[in-house]
CSV table of C-alpha atoms in Angstrom, one decimal:
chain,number,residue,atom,x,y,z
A,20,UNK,CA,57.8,-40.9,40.9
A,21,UNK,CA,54.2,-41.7,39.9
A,22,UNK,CA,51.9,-44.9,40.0
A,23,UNK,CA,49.3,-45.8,37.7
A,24,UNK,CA,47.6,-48.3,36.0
A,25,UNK,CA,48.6,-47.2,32.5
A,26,UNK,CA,48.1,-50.4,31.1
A,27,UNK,CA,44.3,-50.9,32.2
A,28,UNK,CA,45.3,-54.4,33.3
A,29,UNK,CA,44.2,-53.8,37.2
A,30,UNK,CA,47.2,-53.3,38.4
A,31,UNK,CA,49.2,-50.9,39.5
A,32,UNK,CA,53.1,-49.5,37.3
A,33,UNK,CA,55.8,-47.2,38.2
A,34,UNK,CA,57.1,-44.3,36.7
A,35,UNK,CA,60.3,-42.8,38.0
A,36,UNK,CA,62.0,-39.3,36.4
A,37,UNK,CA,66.1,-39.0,36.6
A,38,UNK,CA,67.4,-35.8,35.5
A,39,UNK,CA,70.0,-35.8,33.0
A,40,UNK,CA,73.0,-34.0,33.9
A,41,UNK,CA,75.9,-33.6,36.5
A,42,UNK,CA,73.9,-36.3,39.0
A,43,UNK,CA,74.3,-38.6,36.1
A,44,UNK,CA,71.0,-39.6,35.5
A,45,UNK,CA,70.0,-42.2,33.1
A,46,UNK,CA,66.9,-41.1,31.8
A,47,UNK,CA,63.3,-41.6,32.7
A,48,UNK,CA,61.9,-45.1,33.5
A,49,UNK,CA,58.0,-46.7,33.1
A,50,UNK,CA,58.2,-50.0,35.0
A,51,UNK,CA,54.8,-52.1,34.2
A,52,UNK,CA,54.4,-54.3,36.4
A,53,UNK,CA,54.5,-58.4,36.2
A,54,UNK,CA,52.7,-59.8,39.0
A,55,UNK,CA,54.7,-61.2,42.0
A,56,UNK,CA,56.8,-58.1,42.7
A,57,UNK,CA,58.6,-58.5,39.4
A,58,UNK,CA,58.6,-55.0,36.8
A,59,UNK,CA,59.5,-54.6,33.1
A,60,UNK,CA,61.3,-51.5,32.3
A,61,UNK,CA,60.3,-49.5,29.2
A,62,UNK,CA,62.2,-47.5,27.3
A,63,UNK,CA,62.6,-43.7,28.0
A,64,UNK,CA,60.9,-41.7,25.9
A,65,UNK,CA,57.4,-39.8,25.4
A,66,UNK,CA,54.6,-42.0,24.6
A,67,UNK,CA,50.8,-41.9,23.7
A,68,UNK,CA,48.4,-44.6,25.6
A,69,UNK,CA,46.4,-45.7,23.2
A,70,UNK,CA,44.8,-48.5,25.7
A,71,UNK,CA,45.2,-52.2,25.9
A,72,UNK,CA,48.9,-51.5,27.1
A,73,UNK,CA,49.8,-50.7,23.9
A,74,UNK,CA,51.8,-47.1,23.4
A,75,UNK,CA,53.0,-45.0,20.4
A,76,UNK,CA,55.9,-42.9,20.8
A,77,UNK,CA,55.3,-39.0,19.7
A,78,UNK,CA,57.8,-37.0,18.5
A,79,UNK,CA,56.3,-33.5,19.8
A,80,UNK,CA,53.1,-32.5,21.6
A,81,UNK,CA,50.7,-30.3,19.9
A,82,UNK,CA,49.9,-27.3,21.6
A,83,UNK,CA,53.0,-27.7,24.0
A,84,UNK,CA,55.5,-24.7,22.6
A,85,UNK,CA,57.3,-23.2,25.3
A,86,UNK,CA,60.8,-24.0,25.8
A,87,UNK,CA,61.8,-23.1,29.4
A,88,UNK,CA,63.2,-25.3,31.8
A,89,UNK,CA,60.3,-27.6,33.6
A,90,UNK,CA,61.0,-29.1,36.9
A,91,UNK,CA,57.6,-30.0,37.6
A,92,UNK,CA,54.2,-31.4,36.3
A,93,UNK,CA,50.5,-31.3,37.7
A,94,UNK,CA,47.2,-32.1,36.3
A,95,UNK,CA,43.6,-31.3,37.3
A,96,UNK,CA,40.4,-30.0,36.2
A,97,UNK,CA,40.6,-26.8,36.9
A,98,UNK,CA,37.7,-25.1,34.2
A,99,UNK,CA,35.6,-28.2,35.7
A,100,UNK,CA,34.6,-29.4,32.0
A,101,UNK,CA,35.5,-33.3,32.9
A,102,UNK,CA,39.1,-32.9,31.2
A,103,UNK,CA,42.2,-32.5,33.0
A,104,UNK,CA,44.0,-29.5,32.2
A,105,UNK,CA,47.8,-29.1,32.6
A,106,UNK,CA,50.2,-27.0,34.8
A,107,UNK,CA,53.7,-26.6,34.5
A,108,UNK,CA,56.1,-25.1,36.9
A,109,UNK,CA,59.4,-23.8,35.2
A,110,UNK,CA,62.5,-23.5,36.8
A,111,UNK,CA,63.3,-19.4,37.2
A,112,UNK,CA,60.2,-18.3,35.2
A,113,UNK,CA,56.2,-17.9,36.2
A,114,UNK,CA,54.0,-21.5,35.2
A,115,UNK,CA,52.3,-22.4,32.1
A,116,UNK,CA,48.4,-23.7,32.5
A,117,UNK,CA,47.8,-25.7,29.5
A,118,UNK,CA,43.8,-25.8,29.1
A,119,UNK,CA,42.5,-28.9,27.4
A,120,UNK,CA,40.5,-28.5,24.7
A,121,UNK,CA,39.1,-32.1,23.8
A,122,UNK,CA,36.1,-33.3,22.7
A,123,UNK,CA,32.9,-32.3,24.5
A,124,UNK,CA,31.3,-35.5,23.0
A,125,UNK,CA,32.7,-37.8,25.6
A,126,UNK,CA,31.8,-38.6,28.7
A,127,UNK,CA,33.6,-38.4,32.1
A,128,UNK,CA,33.3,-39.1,35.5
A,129,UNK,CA,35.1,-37.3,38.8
A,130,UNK,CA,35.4,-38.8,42.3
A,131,UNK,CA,36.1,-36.5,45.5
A,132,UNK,CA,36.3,-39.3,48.3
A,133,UNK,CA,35.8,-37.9,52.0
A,134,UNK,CA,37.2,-40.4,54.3
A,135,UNK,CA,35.0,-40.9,57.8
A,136,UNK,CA,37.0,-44.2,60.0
A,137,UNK,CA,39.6,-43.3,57.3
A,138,UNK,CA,41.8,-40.7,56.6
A,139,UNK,CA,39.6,-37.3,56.2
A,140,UNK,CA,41.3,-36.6,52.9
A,141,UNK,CA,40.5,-40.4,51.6
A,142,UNK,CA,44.4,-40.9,50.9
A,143,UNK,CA,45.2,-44.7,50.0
A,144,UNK,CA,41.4,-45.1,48.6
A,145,UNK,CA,41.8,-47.6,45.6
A,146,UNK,CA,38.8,-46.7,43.3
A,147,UNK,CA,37.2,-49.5,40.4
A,148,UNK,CA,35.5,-48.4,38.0
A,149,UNK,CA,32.9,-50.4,35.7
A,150,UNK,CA,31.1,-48.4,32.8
A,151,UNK,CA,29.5,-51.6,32.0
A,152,UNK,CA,29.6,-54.7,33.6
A,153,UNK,CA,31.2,-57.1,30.8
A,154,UNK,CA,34.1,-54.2,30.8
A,155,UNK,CA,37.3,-54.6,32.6
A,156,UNK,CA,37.5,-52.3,35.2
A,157,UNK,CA,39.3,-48.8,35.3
A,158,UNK,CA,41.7,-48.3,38.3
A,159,UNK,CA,42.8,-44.9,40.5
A,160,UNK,CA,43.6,-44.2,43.7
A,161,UNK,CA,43.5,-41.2,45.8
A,162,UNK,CA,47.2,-39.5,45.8
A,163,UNK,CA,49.0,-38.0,48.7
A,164,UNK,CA,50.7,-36.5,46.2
A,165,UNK,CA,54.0,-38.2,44.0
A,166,UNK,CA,54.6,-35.0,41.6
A,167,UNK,CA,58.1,-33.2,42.2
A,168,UNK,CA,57.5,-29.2,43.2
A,169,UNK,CA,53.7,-29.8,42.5
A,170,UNK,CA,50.7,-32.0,43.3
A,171,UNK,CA,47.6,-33.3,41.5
A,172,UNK,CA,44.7,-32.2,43.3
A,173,UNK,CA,42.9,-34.8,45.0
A,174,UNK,CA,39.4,-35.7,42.6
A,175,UNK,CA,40.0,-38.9,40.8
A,176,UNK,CA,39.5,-38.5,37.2
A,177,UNK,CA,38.2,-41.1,34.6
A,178,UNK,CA,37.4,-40.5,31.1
A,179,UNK,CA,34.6,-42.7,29.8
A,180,UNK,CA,35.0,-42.2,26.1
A,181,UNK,CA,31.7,-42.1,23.6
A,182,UNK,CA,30.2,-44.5,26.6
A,183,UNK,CA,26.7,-42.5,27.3
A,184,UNK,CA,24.4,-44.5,29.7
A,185,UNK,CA,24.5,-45.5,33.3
A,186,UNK,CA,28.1,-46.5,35.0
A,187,UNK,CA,27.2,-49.9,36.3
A,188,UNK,CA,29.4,-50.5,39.2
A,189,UNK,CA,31.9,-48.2,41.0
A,190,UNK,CA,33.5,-50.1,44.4
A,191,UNK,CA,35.8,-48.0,46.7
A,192,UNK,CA,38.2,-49.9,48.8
A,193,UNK,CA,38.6,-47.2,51.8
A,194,UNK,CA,41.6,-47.2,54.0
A,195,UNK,CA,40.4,-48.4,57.0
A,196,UNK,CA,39.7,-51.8,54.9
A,197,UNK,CA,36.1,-51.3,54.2
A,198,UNK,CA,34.5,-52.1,50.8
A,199,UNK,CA,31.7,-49.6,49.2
A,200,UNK,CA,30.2,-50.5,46.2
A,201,UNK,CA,27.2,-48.1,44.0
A,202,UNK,CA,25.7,-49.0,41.2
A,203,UNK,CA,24.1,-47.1,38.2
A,204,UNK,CA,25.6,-43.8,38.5
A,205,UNK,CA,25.4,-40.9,35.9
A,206,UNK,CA,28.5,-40.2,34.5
A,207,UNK,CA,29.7,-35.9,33.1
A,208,UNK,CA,29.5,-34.9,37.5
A,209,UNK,CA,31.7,-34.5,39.5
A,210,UNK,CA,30.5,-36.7,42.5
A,211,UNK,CA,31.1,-36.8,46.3
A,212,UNK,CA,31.2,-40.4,47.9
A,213,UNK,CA,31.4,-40.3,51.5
A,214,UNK,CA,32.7,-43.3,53.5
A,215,UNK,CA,29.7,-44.5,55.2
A,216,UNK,CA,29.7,-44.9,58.9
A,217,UNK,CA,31.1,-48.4,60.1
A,218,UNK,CA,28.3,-50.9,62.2
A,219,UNK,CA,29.7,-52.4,65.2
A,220,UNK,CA,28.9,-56.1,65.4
A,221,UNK,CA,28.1,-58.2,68.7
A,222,UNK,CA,30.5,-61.1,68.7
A,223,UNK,CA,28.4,-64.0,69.7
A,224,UNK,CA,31.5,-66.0,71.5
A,225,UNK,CA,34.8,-64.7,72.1
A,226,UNK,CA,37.5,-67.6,73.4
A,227,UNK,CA,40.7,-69.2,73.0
A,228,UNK,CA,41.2,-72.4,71.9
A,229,UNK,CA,44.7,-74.1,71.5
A,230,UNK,CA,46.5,-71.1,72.4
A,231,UNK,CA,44.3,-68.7,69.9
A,232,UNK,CA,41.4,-66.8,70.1
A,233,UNK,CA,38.8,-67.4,68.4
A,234,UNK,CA,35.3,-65.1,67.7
A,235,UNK,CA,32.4,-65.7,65.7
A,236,UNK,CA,29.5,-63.4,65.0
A,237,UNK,CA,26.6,-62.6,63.2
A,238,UNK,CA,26.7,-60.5,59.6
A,239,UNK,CA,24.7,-59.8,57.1
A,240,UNK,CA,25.5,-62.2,53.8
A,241,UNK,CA,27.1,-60.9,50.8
A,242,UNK,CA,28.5,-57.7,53.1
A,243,UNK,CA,32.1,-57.0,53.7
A,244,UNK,CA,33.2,-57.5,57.8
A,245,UNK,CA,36.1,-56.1,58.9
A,246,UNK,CA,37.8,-57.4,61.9
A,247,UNK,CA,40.3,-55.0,63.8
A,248,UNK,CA,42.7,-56.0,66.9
A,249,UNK,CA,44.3,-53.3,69.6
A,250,UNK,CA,46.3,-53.8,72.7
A,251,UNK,CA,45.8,-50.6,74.7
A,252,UNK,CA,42.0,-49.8,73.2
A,253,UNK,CA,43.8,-46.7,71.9
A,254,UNK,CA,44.8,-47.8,68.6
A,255,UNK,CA,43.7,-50.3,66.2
A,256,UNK,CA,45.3,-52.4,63.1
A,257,UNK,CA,43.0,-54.4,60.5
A,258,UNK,CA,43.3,-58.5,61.2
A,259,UNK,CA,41.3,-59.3,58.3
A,260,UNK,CA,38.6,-58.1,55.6
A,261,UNK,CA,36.0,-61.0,55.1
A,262,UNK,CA,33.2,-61.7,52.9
A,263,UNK,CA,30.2,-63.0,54.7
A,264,UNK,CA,29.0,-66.1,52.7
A,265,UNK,CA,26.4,-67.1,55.1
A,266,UNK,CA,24.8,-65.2,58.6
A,267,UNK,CA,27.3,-66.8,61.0
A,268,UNK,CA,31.4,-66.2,60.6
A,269,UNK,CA,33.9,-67.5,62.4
A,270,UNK,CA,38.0,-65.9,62.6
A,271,UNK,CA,40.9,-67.1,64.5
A,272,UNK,CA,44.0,-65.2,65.4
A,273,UNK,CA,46.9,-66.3,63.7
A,274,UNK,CA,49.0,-65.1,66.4
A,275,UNK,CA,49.6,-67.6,69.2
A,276,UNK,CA,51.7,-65.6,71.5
A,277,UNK,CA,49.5,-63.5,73.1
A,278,UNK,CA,50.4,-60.3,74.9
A,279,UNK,CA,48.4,-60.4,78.7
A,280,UNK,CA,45.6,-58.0,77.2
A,281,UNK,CA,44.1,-57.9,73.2
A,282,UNK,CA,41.0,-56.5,72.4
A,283,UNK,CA,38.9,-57.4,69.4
A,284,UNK,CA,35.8,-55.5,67.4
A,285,UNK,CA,34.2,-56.5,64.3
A,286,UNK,CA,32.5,-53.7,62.3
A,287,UNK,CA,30.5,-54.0,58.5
């Protein structure tokens, strides 16, 4: 299985493989996904994204000529030209690299996300991607790998098309629940964002009212604050991800059975 946002809509689809054969498999299936956990099913056969959500089916793949038996798929960049290139692994026989040989006239862009409170390896990071800020944006995430007998290496790819200036916006939704955002980036690099190290805020009253607790604290406006809750001080789960709208917030548990002991932090 794969996901994706094949249909640039912001949201995330499904693709699942089933072999044909004596596991009576039905076929390959693209689910694009509806909103409120509801998927259409597309038919199963090879297509070309031609954006929008709109795809063409192709008959054959120029350049693709080998016939052996394929059990598994990965793509990266591995000539480092800002196109992803393709490796196949066949069943019985050595792999096939597949170089790309697009144009050189368009423009690219390739995340490696290094996860500090998160992850190390960045797995789970959703990624946005803005060339301009009128445009929609584009949306990856870091994989933990979905391939069958391979994986895609880790650097989130996005092609950029004749687009030549500036990227406007990128925003990385870490992990741990924090938000980064840069802005005016130069695209055709392959670029290293770095999870920047969380602040701890002071709460400014910590007490429980009608069976909750409740904290408030100071934070800077506009920024992101993350509020996290642990029971032994060993480990910690996200509460809630707020967006400061002025210097004082405010957050109440939403559990009113308390254990005998709960910790709290706040961190932007």
């Amino acid at each position: 299985m794969a996901v994706g946002d094949f249909d640039a809509d912001g949201d995330f689809d499904w693709f699942v493989t089933s072999i044909h054969g004596s596991l009576d498999g039905d076929g390959n299936r693209l689910y694009r996904y509806d909103g409120n956990r509801r998927f259409t099913d597309d038919m199963s056969l090879l297509w070309r994204n031609l954006g929008g959500g709109i795809l063409a089916q192709v008959n054959s793949l120029e350049g693709i000529t080998d016939r052996k038996v394929a059990t598994g798929t990965l793509s990266f960049d591995y000539d480092n030209d800002g196109d992803l290139d393709l490796l196949v692994i066949n069943n019985g026989d050595k792999p096939i690299l597949y170089r790309n040989n697009g144009s050189e006239e368009v423009s690219w862009l390739e995340i490696k996300a290094v996860g500090t409170r998160s992850n190390r390896d960045a797995v789970g990071a959703i990624i946005r991607l803005r060339a301009n800020d009128s445009d929609p944006p584009l949306l990856r995430f870091v994989d933990g790998g979905t391939n069958f007998l391979a994986q895609n290496e880790r650097r989130v790819h996005f092609g950029l098309g004749e687009s030549t200036g500036l990227i406007d916006e990128i925003e990385v939704t870490w992990p741990s629940g924090r938000v980064q955002i840069l802005n005016d980036v130069s695209p055709n690099q392959v670029l290293t964002i770095t999870e920047p190290s969380p602040h701890l805020l002071a709460f400014t009253k910590l007490s429980i009212q009608h069976g909750r607790a409740y904290a408030t604290w100071n934070c800077q406006p506009g920024s992101n604050c993350l509020l996290e809750i642990s029971d032994d001080l060993q480990s910690w789960r996200k509460a809630a991800l707020i967006k400061a709208r002025g210097s004082t917030m405010s957050w109440t548990d939403p559990e009113r059975s308390l254990p005998e002991k709960r910790y709290y932090h706040a961190w932007r």
